[in-house]
Amino acid sequence: MGVSSGPLLGGDGFLTTKISAVANWGRKNSLWPMAFGTACCAIEMMGAFSSRFDIARFGAETVRFSPRQADLMIVSGTITYKMASVCRRIYEQMPEPKWVIAMGSCTCGGGPFDSYAVVQGIDEFLPVDVYVGGCPPRPEALIDAVMKIQKKIDNEGPPIV
Amino acid sequence: MTSPPDPFDQIRERISGYILSESTFRGEISFAVGAESIVECCSLLKNTLGFTYLVDVTVVDYLTVKFPRYEVVYLLHRFGENYEENLRIRLKVALEQDDPAIDSVTPVWSGANWLEREAYDMFGITFRGHPDPRRILMPEDYDQFPLRKDFDVRDRESSKRSFERALDEGLE
Ligand code: SF4
C-alpha cells in the first residue's frame, strides 16, 4: 500500500493498493465468530468474549448464532458423532470465505474421551485452520488462535471471483 | 422400652406376595421382584404406600459374573413430613440373557418414560407397552447397546456409520 498526496491533486490524497489487500484487511479485523460451544471449553470461550479478555480488541466480538452471518467457526467442546453431522451442516451454511478454530483437546483429538460416541478430532469432517490445545485452553490461547487466523487471512491471495 | 416401629415393616407386609428375596446393605433395602409382577407391585407401592417418586430406572449387566445376566433396578422414594420420614427402596428384577424384556412401568409413573428409553438405549432391554420405545441418546439408527459389558467402548464404527447416514440425509 502506498499513500500519496500532492499539489497536483489539489491537496487530496490517494491510495495505491491491491483489492486483495483491502479485502483481507477488512476480513481479518472483522471476524464474526459462529460460537459452536458444546461443553466446558465454551465457558472459556465466553470468558474470551467478555470484558476481562475482550476479544473485541481483535475485532471478533460479534458472535453470531446464525451461520449465515458468520465467517469464523469456533468449535469449543466435545463433539459426539451425533452432533458432528449438525456441526458439519452449520459449517456448510456459512458463506465463503470461512475459517475454523478447533478449541480444546476434545476438538483437536478427542481429549479425555476415547469412547464410542466421541469424534477423535473434528478434522475428521471439518477443515481446521488453527488447533488450540488445552483442557480447557485459557482465553489468551483462543485470542492467540484468532491472531493466527488474522495472519493467515493477511497472507491470502486475490479473491477468486 | 420398645423400639420405634420399623417403617419398612408395613411395606414388607403389603408387598410380601411379590418379594422373592430381600437384602440390606448399609441401611439400604433392596427387594428382588419377579419380572411378571413388576407393574402390579409398582402400582401398589405408588397408589397405596405413597412411593410417588420414581428416582431412576437402570440396569446392571453381570455378563459372566452372575446368572441371570441382567438386573433391572428401580429406585423409589417416598416423601415424609420430616426428613427422617423420607424412605427409599430399591426393586431388582433379574432378566435372562436372550431377548431381555419386561413390562413398562410408564403407566404407573409417567416419569419412567425417558428412564426406560435410556435403559433400552444403553442395555437393549425391551420395555413392553412403552408408549415411545425409541432410543434417547444414541442416533436412532445406531445398532449397538454401548453399556453392555461385552461391547468394546472404543468401537466407533457404528457411530461413524450413523454419522455418515445423517450427513447423507442432510445434504440431499
Ligand atoms: S477439552 Fe477439556 S475443557 Fe474442553 S470440552 Fe473437552 S473436556 Fe471440556
Coordinates of C-alpha atoms and ligand atoms in Angstrom, one line a residue:
Chain A
M1 CA 0.0 0.0 0.0
G2 CA 1.2 3.5 -0.6
V3 CA -0.4 6.8 0.3
S4 CA 0.3 9.8 -1.9
S5 CA -0.8 13.4 -1.9
G6 CA 0.4 16.3 -3.9
P7 CA -0.5 19.8 -5.1
L8 CA -1.4 18.2 -8.4
L9 CA -4.4 16.6 -6.8
G10 CA -5.5 19.8 -5.1
G11 CA -4.4 18.6 -1.7
D12 CA -6.4 15.3 -1.8
G13 CA -4.5 12.1 -1.3
F14 CA -4.9 8.7 -3.0
L15 CA -4.1 5.2 -2.1
T16 CA -2.5 2.6 -4.2
T17 CA -3.2 -0.9 -3.2
K18 CA -4.4 -4.3 -4.3
I19 CA -8.0 -5.4 -4.0
S20 CA -6.9 -8.5 -2.1
A21 CA -5.0 -6.4 0.5
V22 CA -8.1 -4.3 1.2
A23 CA -10.4 -7.3 1.4
N24 CA -8.0 -9.2 3.6
W25 CA -7.5 -6.2 5.9
G26 CA -11.3 -5.8 6.2
R27 CA -11.8 -9.5 6.8
K28 CA -9.2 -10.0 9.4
N29 CA -10.3 -7.1 11.5
S30 CA -14.0 -8.0 11.5
L31 CA -14.1 -11.8 12.1
W32 CA -17.6 -12.7 13.1
P33 CA -17.5 -15.9 15.0
M34 CA -20.1 -18.6 15.0
A35 CA -19.7 -20.0 18.5
F36 CA -20.2 -23.7 18.4
G37 CA -19.9 -24.4 22.1
T38 CA -20.8 -27.9 23.2
A39 CA -19.1 -28.4 26.5
C40 CA -16.8 -27.0 29.2
C41 CA -14.5 -25.2 26.7
A42 CA -17.4 -23.0 25.8
I43 CA -17.1 -21.4 29.2
E44 CA -13.5 -20.3 28.4
M45 CA -14.7 -19.0 25.0
M46 CA -17.3 -16.9 26.8
G47 CA -14.5 -15.7 29.0
A48 CA -12.6 -14.6 26.0
F49 CA -15.5 -12.7 24.6
S50 CA -16.3 -10.9 27.8
S51 CA -14.8 -7.8 29.2
R52 CA -11.8 -9.2 31.1
F53 CA -10.1 -10.6 28.0
D54 CA -12.2 -8.7 25.5
I55 CA -11.7 -10.3 22.1
A56 CA -13.3 -7.2 20.7
R57 CA -9.8 -5.7 20.7
F58 CA -9.2 -8.0 17.7
G59 CA -12.5 -7.3 16.0
A60 CA -14.0 -10.7 16.7
E61 CA -16.6 -9.9 19.3
T62 CA -19.7 -10.0 17.1
V63 CA -20.9 -13.6 17.9
R64 CA -23.5 -14.8 15.5
F65 CA -25.6 -17.8 16.2
S66 CA -26.7 -17.7 12.7
P67 CA -24.1 -19.3 10.4
R68 CA -25.3 -17.1 7.5
Q69 CA -23.7 -14.1 9.2
A70 CA -20.5 -15.7 10.4
D71 CA -17.1 -16.4 8.9
L72 CA -15.2 -17.9 11.8
M73 CA -16.4 -21.1 13.4
I74 CA -15.1 -21.7 16.9
V75 CA -15.8 -25.3 17.8
S76 CA -15.3 -25.5 21.5
G77 CA -16.3 -28.6 23.3
T78 CA -16.7 -32.3 23.0
I79 CA -18.1 -33.3 19.6
T80 CA -20.0 -36.5 19.5
Y81 CA -20.8 -38.3 16.3
K82 CA -24.5 -37.4 16.8
M83 CA -23.5 -33.7 17.0
A84 CA -20.9 -34.0 14.2
S85 CA -23.5 -34.0 11.4
V86 CA -25.1 -30.9 12.8
C87 CA -21.7 -29.2 13.1
R88 CA -20.8 -30.0 9.5
R89 CA -24.2 -28.8 8.3
I90 CA -23.7 -25.5 10.1
Y91 CA -20.3 -25.2 8.7
E92 CA -21.7 -25.7 5.2
Q93 CA -24.3 -23.0 5.8
M94 CA -21.6 -20.4 6.4
P95 CA -20.8 -18.2 3.5
E96 CA -17.3 -18.2 2.0
P97 CA -14.6 -17.3 3.0
K98 CA -14.7 -19.1 6.3
W99 CA -12.2 -20.4 8.9
V100 CA -12.4 -22.9 11.7
I101 CA -10.7 -22.9 15.1
A102 CA -10.7 -26.2 17.0
M103 CA -10.6 -25.2 20.6
G104 CA -9.6 -27.7 23.3
S105 CA -8.2 -31.2 23.3
C106 CA -11.6 -32.6 22.6
T107 CA -11.9 -31.0 19.2
C108 CA -8.3 -31.5 18.4
G109 CA -8.2 -35.2 19.1
G110 CA -11.0 -36.5 21.3
G111 CA -9.5 -35.3 24.6
P112 CA -10.1 -37.5 27.5
F113 CA -13.0 -39.3 25.8
D114 CA -11.6 -42.3 23.9
S115 CA -15.1 -43.7 23.6
Y116 CA -17.7 -45.0 21.2
A117 CA -19.6 -41.7 20.9
V118 CA -16.9 -39.0 20.6
V119 CA -15.2 -37.9 17.4
Q120 CA -11.5 -38.2 17.8
G121 CA -10.7 -34.8 16.3
I122 CA -13.1 -32.6 14.3
D123 CA -10.6 -32.7 11.4
E124 CA -12.4 -35.9 10.6
F125 CA -15.1 -33.9 9.0
L126 CA -14.1 -30.2 9.0
P127 CA -11.1 -28.3 7.5
V128 CA -9.5 -26.9 10.7
D129 CA -7.3 -23.8 10.4
V130 CA -5.9 -23.5 13.9
Y131 CA -5.8 -26.0 16.7
V132 CA -5.8 -24.8 20.3
G133 CA -4.7 -27.4 22.8
G134 CA -5.6 -27.5 26.4
C135 CA -8.4 -28.8 28.6
P136 CA -9.7 -26.2 28.5
P137 CA -7.3 -23.7 26.9
R138 CA -7.2 -20.3 28.6
P139 CA -8.8 -17.3 26.9
E140 CA -5.4 -16.0 25.9
A141 CA -4.9 -19.1 23.9
L142 CA -8.1 -18.5 22.0
I143 CA -7.1 -14.9 21.3
D144 CA -3.8 -16.2 20.1
A145 CA -5.6 -18.5 17.7
V146 CA -7.7 -15.6 16.4
M147 CA -4.5 -13.7 15.8
K148 CA -3.1 -16.7 13.9
I149 CA -6.2 -16.7 11.8
Q150 CA -5.7 -13.0 11.1
K151 CA -2.1 -13.6 10.0
K152 CA -3.4 -16.4 7.7
I153 CA -6.0 -14.1 6.2
D154 CA -3.3 -11.5 5.6
N155 CA -1.4 -13.9 3.5
E156 CA -4.3 -14.9 1.4
G157 CA -4.1 -14.2 -2.3
P158 CA -6.5 -12.3 -4.5
P159 CA -10.1 -13.5 -4.1
I160 CA -11.3 -15.8 -6.7
V161 CA -14.4 -14.2 -8.1
Chain B
M1 CA -38.9 -49.6 76.3
T2 CA -40.0 -50.7 72.9
S3 CA -38.0 -49.7 69.8
P4 CA -39.9 -47.4 67.3
P5 CA -41.7 -49.3 64.6
D6 CA -39.7 -50.1 61.5
P7 CA -41.3 -48.1 58.7
F8 CA -40.3 -50.9 56.3
D9 CA -42.4 -53.5 58.1
Q10 CA -45.7 -52.1 56.7
I11 CA -44.2 -52.1 53.2
R12 CA -42.8 -55.5 53.6
E13 CA -46.1 -56.8 54.7
R14 CA -48.1 -55.2 51.9
I15 CA -45.9 -56.3 49.1
S16 CA -44.8 -59.7 50.6
G17 CA -46.6 -61.5 47.8
Y18 CA -44.3 -60.0 45.2
I19 CA -41.0 -60.2 47.0
L20 CA -38.7 -63.1 46.1
S21 CA -35.9 -62.1 48.5
E22 CA -34.6 -59.1 50.4
S23 CA -31.2 -57.7 51.2
T24 CA -29.9 -54.8 53.2
F25 CA -26.6 -53.0 52.6
R26 CA -25.6 -50.1 54.8
G27 CA -29.2 -49.5 55.7
E28 CA -30.5 -49.5 52.1
I29 CA -33.1 -52.1 51.4
S30 CA -33.4 -54.0 48.1
F31 CA -36.3 -56.3 47.2
A32 CA -36.0 -58.8 44.4
V33 CA -39.2 -58.9 42.4
G34 CA -40.4 -61.3 39.7
A35 CA -40.5 -59.8 36.2
E36 CA -44.1 -60.8 35.6
S37 CA -45.4 -58.9 38.7
I38 CA -43.4 -55.7 38.4
V39 CA -46.3 -53.4 37.3
E40 CA -48.6 -54.7 39.9
C41 CA -46.0 -54.3 42.6
C42 CA -45.2 -50.8 41.5
S43 CA -48.8 -49.7 41.3
L44 CA -49.3 -51.0 44.8
L45 CA -46.2 -49.1 46.1
K46 CA -47.3 -45.9 44.4
N47 CA -51.0 -45.9 45.0
T48 CA -51.3 -47.4 48.4
L49 CA -47.9 -47.0 50.0
G50 CA -47.1 -43.5 48.8
F51 CA -43.9 -44.1 46.7
T52 CA -44.9 -41.3 44.3
Y53 CA -41.4 -40.6 43.0
L54 CA -39.5 -42.9 40.7
V55 CA -35.9 -41.8 41.1
D56 CA -34.3 -43.9 38.5
V57 CA -34.6 -47.0 36.3
T58 CA -31.3 -48.5 35.5
V59 CA -29.8 -51.9 34.5
V60 CA -26.8 -53.9 35.6
D61 CA -25.1 -56.2 33.2
Y62 CA -23.4 -59.0 35.1
L63 CA -22.3 -60.8 31.9
T64 CA -20.4 -63.9 33.3
V65 CA -20.3 -62.8 37.0
K66 CA -23.9 -63.8 37.8
F67 CA -26.8 -65.6 36.3
P68 CA -29.3 -64.4 35.0
R69 CA -27.3 -61.8 33.2
Y70 CA -29.3 -58.6 33.6
E71 CA -30.9 -56.9 36.5
V72 CA -33.3 -54.0 36.1
V73 CA -33.1 -51.7 39.1
Y74 CA -35.9 -49.3 40.2
L75 CA -35.2 -46.7 42.8
L76 CA -38.3 -45.5 44.6
H77 CA -38.8 -42.7 47.0
R78 CA -41.5 -41.8 49.5
F79 CA -41.6 -38.2 50.8
G80 CA -42.3 -37.8 54.5
E81 CA -43.4 -34.9 56.6
N82 CA -40.0 -34.7 58.2
Y83 CA -36.6 -35.5 56.9
E84 CA -36.3 -38.8 58.8
E85 CA -39.6 -40.0 57.3
N86 CA -38.3 -40.0 53.8
L87 CA -38.0 -43.6 52.6
R88 CA -36.1 -45.0 49.7
I89 CA -36.3 -48.6 48.5
R90 CA -34.8 -50.5 45.6
L91 CA -36.5 -53.1 43.5
K92 CA -34.4 -55.5 41.4
V93 CA -35.7 -57.7 38.6
A94 CA -33.5 -60.3 37.1
L95 CA -33.7 -60.9 33.3
E96 CA -32.4 -63.6 31.1
Q97 CA -29.7 -63.0 28.5
D98 CA -31.7 -63.9 25.5
D99 CA -34.1 -61.2 24.4
P100 CA -34.4 -59.4 27.8
A101 CA -37.9 -57.9 28.1
I102 CA -40.0 -56.5 30.9
D103 CA -43.3 -54.7 31.2
S104 CA -43.1 -50.9 31.2
V105 CA -43.9 -49.0 34.4
T106 CA -44.7 -45.9 32.4
P107 CA -48.5 -46.3 33.1
V108 CA -47.7 -46.1 36.8
W109 CA -45.1 -43.2 36.8
S110 CA -45.1 -41.2 33.6
G111 CA -41.6 -40.2 34.6
A112 CA -40.5 -43.7 33.7
N113 CA -40.8 -42.9 30.0
W114 CA -37.3 -41.4 29.4
L115 CA -35.7 -43.6 32.1
E116 CA -36.8 -46.7 30.3
R117 CA -35.8 -45.3 26.9
E118 CA -32.3 -44.8 28.3
A119 CA -32.2 -48.3 29.7
Y120 CA -33.2 -49.6 26.3
D121 CA -30.7 -47.4 24.5
M122 CA -27.8 -48.5 26.7
F123 CA -28.6 -52.1 27.5
G124 CA -31.1 -53.2 24.9
I125 CA -33.8 -54.2 27.4
T126 CA -37.2 -54.1 25.8
F127 CA -40.0 -52.4 27.8
R128 CA -43.3 -54.0 26.7
G129 CA -46.1 -51.5 26.4
H130 CA -43.8 -48.5 26.4
P131 CA -45.6 -45.5 24.6
D132 CA -42.5 -44.4 22.7
P133 CA -39.8 -47.1 22.6
R134 CA -37.1 -45.2 20.7
R135 CA -33.5 -44.6 21.5
I136 CA -32.9 -41.5 23.5
L137 CA -29.2 -40.7 23.5
M138 CA -27.6 -42.5 20.6
P139 CA -28.7 -41.9 17.0
E140 CA -31.9 -43.7 16.1
D141 CA -30.2 -46.0 13.6
Y142 CA -27.4 -47.0 15.9
D143 CA -27.1 -50.8 16.1
Q144 CA -25.3 -51.4 19.4
F145 CA -26.0 -51.3 23.1
P146 CA -23.0 -49.5 24.4
L147 CA -23.2 -50.2 28.2
R148 CA -23.4 -53.9 27.7
K149 CA -20.3 -55.4 29.2
D150 CA -19.4 -57.3 26.0
F151 CA -19.3 -54.1 24.0
D152 CA -16.0 -52.6 23.2
V153 CA -16.2 -48.9 24.4
R154 CA -13.7 -47.8 21.8
D155 CA -15.6 -49.3 18.9
R156 CA -16.6 -46.2 16.9
E157 CA -17.7 -48.0 13.7
S158 CA -21.4 -47.9 14.4
S159 CA -21.3 -44.3 15.4
K160 CA -19.4 -43.5 12.2
R161 CA -22.0 -45.2 10.1
S162 CA -24.8 -43.3 11.8
F163 CA -22.9 -40.1 11.2
E164 CA -22.4 -40.8 7.5
R165 CA -26.1 -41.6 7.1
A166 CA -27.1 -38.4 8.9
L167 CA -24.8 -36.5 6.7
D168 CA -26.2 -38.0 3.5
E169 CA -29.7 -37.3 4.6
G170 CA -28.9 -33.7 5.5
L171 CA -27.2 -33.0 2.2
E172 CA -29.9 -34.3 -0.1
Ligands
SF4_1 S1 -11.1 -30.2 26.0 FE1 -11.5 -30.4 28.2 S2 -12.4 -28.5 28.8 FE2 -12.6 -28.7 26.6 S3 -14.6 -29.6 26.2 FE3 -13.0 -31.2 26.2 S4 -13.1 -31.9 28.3 FE4 -14.1 -29.9 28.3

